[in-house]
């Protein structure tokens, strides 16, 4: 399972060993059932949102178009990490991952995570247009524009992830195989490289920092304009209705952005202090997002009732995409 290099004194590893999550080794069966429950809720909840948005004609406005993309991303993001963790809990061999498999997992994770980051920014822009430019909203955010913005987020995510995957796996890995993490991510993988990783760490901090900070800056600017527009609404009911359309998005943005800051701004760190926020935004947040959007959104709850055959009442669509 080891490849030889041009230097006879060096070998290149063909596999890594994921150490997994701490404190799970004592009760692996219990944690397996816990992660199975979380994963089942995550996939079921996000697929239910995806099916509801895709099948209900009342949910054809831009915000639900982007919500469908978000649900798909969350289901896939959880699938990239959780099943491997579960397999590792069942058998020690389940913690082994091939060199190529590690590269694929790292690429898929950053592809989905960065695409989601860009999507949150697009969703904030959509809310800005809907509240601050309501007369121009049907024209500015038409079906073609929605599809174009969604396509741009996926393309940028793919390019962003390809850059980091190539930089990470161009390095020589010739000795240590134990990744002190529960999946292949950039900081723990770089710690195993038999080469200077300074350039990689600088690029990671600069690129991921610029992307994350830039997206967050645009989101904050959008909501600054939104807050100013809402405060100009004369009635309390009108202000409440306007804010209610944004609180779900703001909640998931906070849940998404805070944990990665603890990880990627300190690339040389490892251990339980780093794994805890990683577990939250890779495993817990994708499970919470469907509940955050459905529990605070009357239209989605009504659409779910119609999908499940519990509500036959019709409601006006009122969407520029309908």
Coordinates of C-alpha atoms in Angstrom, one line a residue:
X1 CA 0.0 0.0 0.0
X2 CA 3.0 2.3 -0.4
X3 CA 4.3 3.8 -3.6
X4 CA 8.0 4.5 -4.1
X5 CA 9.3 7.8 -5.2
X6 CA 12.3 8.8 -7.3
X7 CA 14.3 9.0 -4.1
X8 CA 14.8 5.4 -2.9
X9 CA 14.9 6.7 0.7
X10 CA 11.4 8.1 0.5
X11 CA 8.0 6.5 0.1
X12 CA 4.6 8.0 -0.7
X13 CA 1.7 6.8 1.4
X14 CA -1.3 5.3 -0.4
X15 CA -3.7 5.7 2.5
X16 CA -4.5 7.7 5.6
X17 CA -6.0 6.8 8.9
X18 CA -8.8 9.1 10.2
X19 CA -8.6 9.3 14.0
X20 CA -12.3 10.2 14.1
X21 CA -14.0 12.1 16.9
X22 CA -12.8 12.0 20.5
X23 CA -14.8 10.4 23.2
X24 CA -16.6 8.1 20.8
X25 CA -14.4 5.1 21.2
X26 CA -15.8 4.2 24.6
X27 CA -19.4 3.8 23.3
X28 CA -19.1 3.3 19.5
X29 CA -22.5 1.7 19.1
X30 CA -24.3 4.5 20.9
X31 CA -22.5 7.2 18.8
X32 CA -23.2 5.2 15.6
X33 CA -27.0 5.3 16.4
X34 CA -26.7 9.0 17.2
X35 CA -25.0 9.9 14.0
X36 CA -27.4 7.6 12.1
X37 CA -30.3 9.5 13.6
X38 CA -28.7 12.9 12.7
X39 CA -27.9 11.8 9.2
X40 CA -31.4 10.4 8.6
X41 CA -33.0 13.6 9.9
X42 CA -30.7 15.7 7.8
X43 CA -31.3 13.8 4.5
X44 CA -35.0 13.4 5.1
X45 CA -35.6 17.0 6.1
X46 CA -33.6 18.5 3.2
X47 CA -35.0 16.2 0.6
X48 CA -38.5 17.0 1.9
X49 CA -37.9 20.7 1.5
X50 CA -36.4 20.0 -2.0
X51 CA -39.5 18.0 -3.0
X52 CA -41.9 20.5 -1.5
X53 CA -40.3 23.4 -3.3
X54 CA -40.1 21.5 -6.6
X55 CA -43.7 20.2 -6.5
X56 CA -45.7 23.1 -5.0
X57 CA -46.6 25.9 -7.5
X58 CA -47.0 28.4 -4.7
X59 CA -43.3 28.2 -3.8
X60 CA -41.9 29.4 -7.1
X61 CA -40.5 32.7 -5.9
X62 CA -36.7 33.3 -6.0
X63 CA -36.2 32.8 -2.3
X64 CA -37.6 29.2 -2.6
X65 CA -35.5 28.6 -5.7
X66 CA -32.4 29.3 -3.7
X67 CA -33.7 27.4 -0.7
X68 CA -34.0 24.3 -2.9
X69 CA -30.3 24.7 -3.8
X70 CA -29.4 25.1 -0.1
X71 CA -31.3 22.0 0.9
X72 CA -29.5 20.0 -1.8
X73 CA -26.1 21.3 -0.7
X74 CA -26.9 20.5 3.0
X75 CA -27.9 16.9 2.2
X76 CA -24.7 16.4 0.1
X77 CA -22.5 18.1 2.6
X78 CA -23.6 15.8 5.3
X79 CA -23.2 12.8 3.0
X80 CA -19.6 13.7 2.4
X81 CA -18.6 13.4 6.1
X82 CA -21.1 11.5 8.2
X83 CA -21.2 8.1 6.6
X84 CA -17.5 7.8 6.8
X85 CA -17.6 8.7 10.5
X86 CA -20.3 6.0 11.0
X87 CA -18.3 3.3 9.3
X88 CA -15.2 4.2 11.4
X89 CA -17.3 3.7 14.5
X90 CA -18.2 0.1 13.4
X91 CA -14.7 -1.1 12.6
X92 CA -11.1 0.1 12.7
X93 CA -10.7 -0.6 9.0
X94 CA -13.5 1.9 8.4
X95 CA -11.2 4.7 9.5
X96 CA -8.8 4.0 6.7
X97 CA -9.2 6.2 3.6
X98 CA -7.1 5.9 0.4
X99 CA -5.0 8.8 -0.8
X100 CA -7.3 9.3 -3.8
X101 CA -10.3 9.0 -1.5
X102 CA -9.0 11.6 0.8
X103 CA -8.4 14.0 -2.1
X104 CA -12.0 13.4 -3.4
X105 CA -13.5 13.9 0.1
X106 CA -11.5 17.2 0.5
X107 CA -12.6 18.4 -2.9
X108 CA -16.2 17.6 -2.4
X109 CA -16.4 19.1 1.1
X110 CA -14.9 22.4 0.0
X111 CA -16.9 22.5 -3.2
X112 CA -20.1 22.1 -1.3
X113 CA -19.2 24.4 1.6
X114 CA -17.9 27.2 -0.6
X115 CA -20.9 27.0 -2.9
X116 CA -23.1 27.3 0.1
X117 CA -21.1 30.3 1.2
X118 CA -21.7 32.0 -2.1
X119 CA -25.3 31.0 -2.1
X120 CA -25.9 32.7 1.3
X121 CA -24.6 35.9 -0.3
X122 CA -27.0 35.6 -3.3
X123 CA -29.9 34.9 -0.9
X124 CA -29.0 38.1 1.0
X125 CA -29.0 40.0 -2.3
X126 CA -32.4 38.5 -3.1
X127 CA -33.8 39.8 0.2
X128 CA -32.3 43.2 -0.4
X129 CA -34.0 43.5 -3.8
X130 CA -37.3 42.2 -2.4
X131 CA -37.5 44.7 0.5
X132 CA -35.5 47.7 -0.8
X133 CA -36.4 47.6 -4.5
X134 CA -39.9 45.9 -4.5
X135 CA -41.0 47.5 -7.8
X136 CA -37.9 46.4 -9.6
X137 CA -37.8 43.0 -8.0
X138 CA -39.9 41.0 -10.5
X139 CA -37.7 42.2 -13.4
X140 CA -34.3 42.1 -11.6
X141 CA -34.8 38.7 -10.1
X142 CA -36.6 36.8 -12.9
X143 CA -36.2 33.1 -13.7
X144 CA -33.2 33.6 -15.9
X145 CA -31.4 35.7 -13.4
X146 CA -32.1 33.2 -10.6
X147 CA -30.7 30.3 -12.7
X148 CA -27.7 32.4 -13.6
X149 CA -26.9 33.4 -10.0
X150 CA -27.3 29.8 -8.9
X151 CA -25.0 28.6 -11.7
X152 CA -22.4 31.1 -10.8
X153 CA -22.3 30.0 -7.1
X154 CA -21.8 26.3 -8.2
X155 CA -19.0 27.3 -10.7
X156 CA -17.2 29.5 -8.2
X157 CA -17.4 26.7 -5.6
X158 CA -15.9 24.2 -8.0
X159 CA -13.0 26.5 -8.9
X160 CA -12.4 27.5 -5.3
X161 CA -12.3 23.8 -4.2
X162 CA -10.1 22.7 -7.1
X163 CA -7.5 25.3 -6.2
X164 CA -7.1 24.1 -2.6
X165 CA -7.3 20.5 -3.5
X166 CA -4.5 20.8 -6.1
X167 CA -2.3 22.9 -3.7
X168 CA -2.8 20.4 -0.8
X169 CA -2.1 17.2 -2.7
X170 CA 0.7 18.4 -4.9
X171 CA 2.8 18.1 -1.7
X172 CA 4.8 15.0 -0.8
X173 CA 3.2 12.8 1.9
X174 CA 5.9 10.3 2.8
X175 CA 5.5 9.2 6.4
X176 CA 2.8 10.0 9.0
X177 CA -0.7 8.7 8.0
X178 CA -2.8 9.5 11.1
X179 CA -5.1 12.5 10.3
X180 CA -6.1 14.0 13.7
X181 CA -9.6 14.7 12.4
X182 CA -12.8 12.9 11.4
X183 CA -12.5 13.7 7.7
X184 CA -10.0 15.0 5.2
X185 CA -9.8 18.7 5.6
X186 CA -6.9 21.1 4.6
X187 CA -5.4 21.9 8.0
X188 CA -5.0 18.4 9.4
X189 CA -3.9 17.0 6.1
X190 CA -1.2 19.6 5.7
X191 CA 0.2 18.7 9.1
X192 CA 1.3 15.3 7.5
X193 CA 3.1 16.8 4.5
X194 CA 6.8 16.1 4.2
X195 CA 7.4 19.6 2.8
X196 CA 7.2 23.2 3.8
X197 CA 3.5 24.1 4.0
X198 CA 3.9 27.9 4.5
X199 CA 2.7 28.8 1.1
X200 CA -0.3 26.5 1.4
X201 CA -1.2 28.0 4.7
X202 CA -0.8 31.6 3.4
X203 CA -3.0 30.8 0.4
X204 CA -5.6 29.1 2.5
X205 CA -5.8 32.1 4.9
X206 CA -5.8 34.6 2.1
X207 CA -8.2 32.8 -0.2
X208 CA -10.6 31.4 2.3
X209 CA -10.4 34.5 4.3
X210 CA -11.1 36.8 1.4
X211 CA -14.0 34.6 0.2
X212 CA -15.6 34.2 3.6
X213 CA -14.9 37.8 4.6
X214 CA -16.1 39.1 1.3
X215 CA -19.3 37.2 1.3
X216 CA -20.0 38.1 4.9
X217 CA -19.3 41.8 4.1
X218 CA -21.8 41.7 1.3
X219 CA -24.3 40.1 3.5
X220 CA -23.8 42.7 6.2
X221 CA -24.1 45.5 3.7
X222 CA -27.3 44.0 2.3
X223 CA -28.9 43.7 5.7
X224 CA -27.8 47.2 6.6
X225 CA -29.9 48.5 3.7
X226 CA -32.7 46.1 4.6
X227 CA -32.7 47.4 8.2
X228 CA -32.8 51.0 7.1
X229 CA -35.7 50.2 4.7
X230 CA -37.7 48.3 7.3
X231 CA -37.3 51.0 9.9
X232 CA -39.0 53.4 7.4
X233 CA -42.1 51.3 7.3
X234 CA -44.7 53.1 9.3
X235 CA -46.7 50.2 10.7
X236 CA -45.4 47.7 13.3
X237 CA -47.1 44.9 11.5
X238 CA -45.3 45.8 8.2
X239 CA -42.0 45.9 10.0
X240 CA -42.6 42.6 11.6
X241 CA -43.6 41.0 8.3
X242 CA -40.5 42.3 6.6
X243 CA -38.1 41.2 9.3
X244 CA -39.7 37.8 9.5
X245 CA -38.6 37.1 5.9
X246 CA -35.0 37.7 6.8
X247 CA -34.5 36.1 10.3
X248 CA -34.3 32.5 9.0
X249 CA -31.5 33.5 6.6
X250 CA -29.6 35.5 9.2
X251 CA -29.8 32.6 11.6
X252 CA -28.3 30.0 9.2
X253 CA -25.7 32.5 8.2
X254 CA -24.5 32.9 11.8
X255 CA -24.6 29.1 12.3
X256 CA -22.6 28.7 9.1
X257 CA -19.9 31.3 9.5
X258 CA -18.9 31.3 13.1
X259 CA -17.5 27.7 13.4
X260 CA -15.2 27.8 10.3
X261 CA -13.6 31.0 11.7
X262 CA -12.4 29.0 14.7
X263 CA -10.8 26.4 12.3
X264 CA -9.3 28.1 9.2
X265 CA -7.8 31.2 11.0
X266 CA -5.6 28.8 13.1
X267 CA -4.4 26.2 10.5
X268 CA -1.8 24.7 12.8
X269 CA -4.2 23.9 15.6
X270 CA -5.8 20.5 16.2
X271 CA -7.6 18.5 18.8
X272 CA -11.0 18.6 20.4
X273 CA -11.1 22.4 20.5
X274 CA -11.1 22.4 16.7
X275 CA -13.2 19.3 16.1
X276 CA -16.1 20.6 18.1
X277 CA -17.0 23.6 15.8
X278 CA -16.3 21.4 12.8
X279 CA -18.9 18.9 14.0
X280 CA -21.3 21.7 14.4
X281 CA -21.2 23.2 11.0
X282 CA -20.6 20.0 9.0
X283 CA -23.1 17.7 10.8
X284 CA -25.4 19.7 13.0
X285 CA -26.1 22.8 10.9
X286 CA -27.3 20.9 7.8
X287 CA -29.8 19.1 10.1
X288 CA -31.0 22.3 11.6
X289 CA -31.5 24.3 8.4
X290 CA -34.8 22.6 7.3
X291 CA -36.3 23.3 10.7
X292 CA -35.1 26.9 10.8
X293 CA -36.7 27.6 7.4
X294 CA -40.0 25.6 8.0
X295 CA -40.7 26.6 11.6
X296 CA -40.5 30.3 10.8
X297 CA -42.1 30.2 7.3
X298 CA -45.8 30.0 7.0
X299 CA -45.8 29.3 3.2
X300 CA -43.4 26.4 3.6
X301 CA -45.4 24.9 6.4
X302 CA -48.6 25.2 4.3
X303 CA -46.9 23.6 1.3
X304 CA -45.7 20.7 3.5
X305 CA -49.3 20.2 4.7
X306 CA -50.4 20.1 1.1
X307 CA -47.7 17.7 0.1
X308 CA -48.7 15.4 3.0
X309 CA -52.4 15.7 2.1
X310 CA -53.3 17.5 5.3
X311 CA -54.3 20.9 3.8
X312 CA -56.3 21.2 0.7
X313 CA -56.8 24.9 0.9
X314 CA -55.4 27.1 -1.9
X315 CA -53.4 30.2 -1.3
X316 CA -52.3 33.0 -3.7
X317 CA -48.8 32.6 -5.1
X318 CA -47.9 36.2 -5.7
X319 CA -44.5 35.4 -7.1
X320 CA -42.7 37.0 -10.0
X321 CA -41.5 33.6 -11.2
X322 CA -45.0 32.0 -11.2

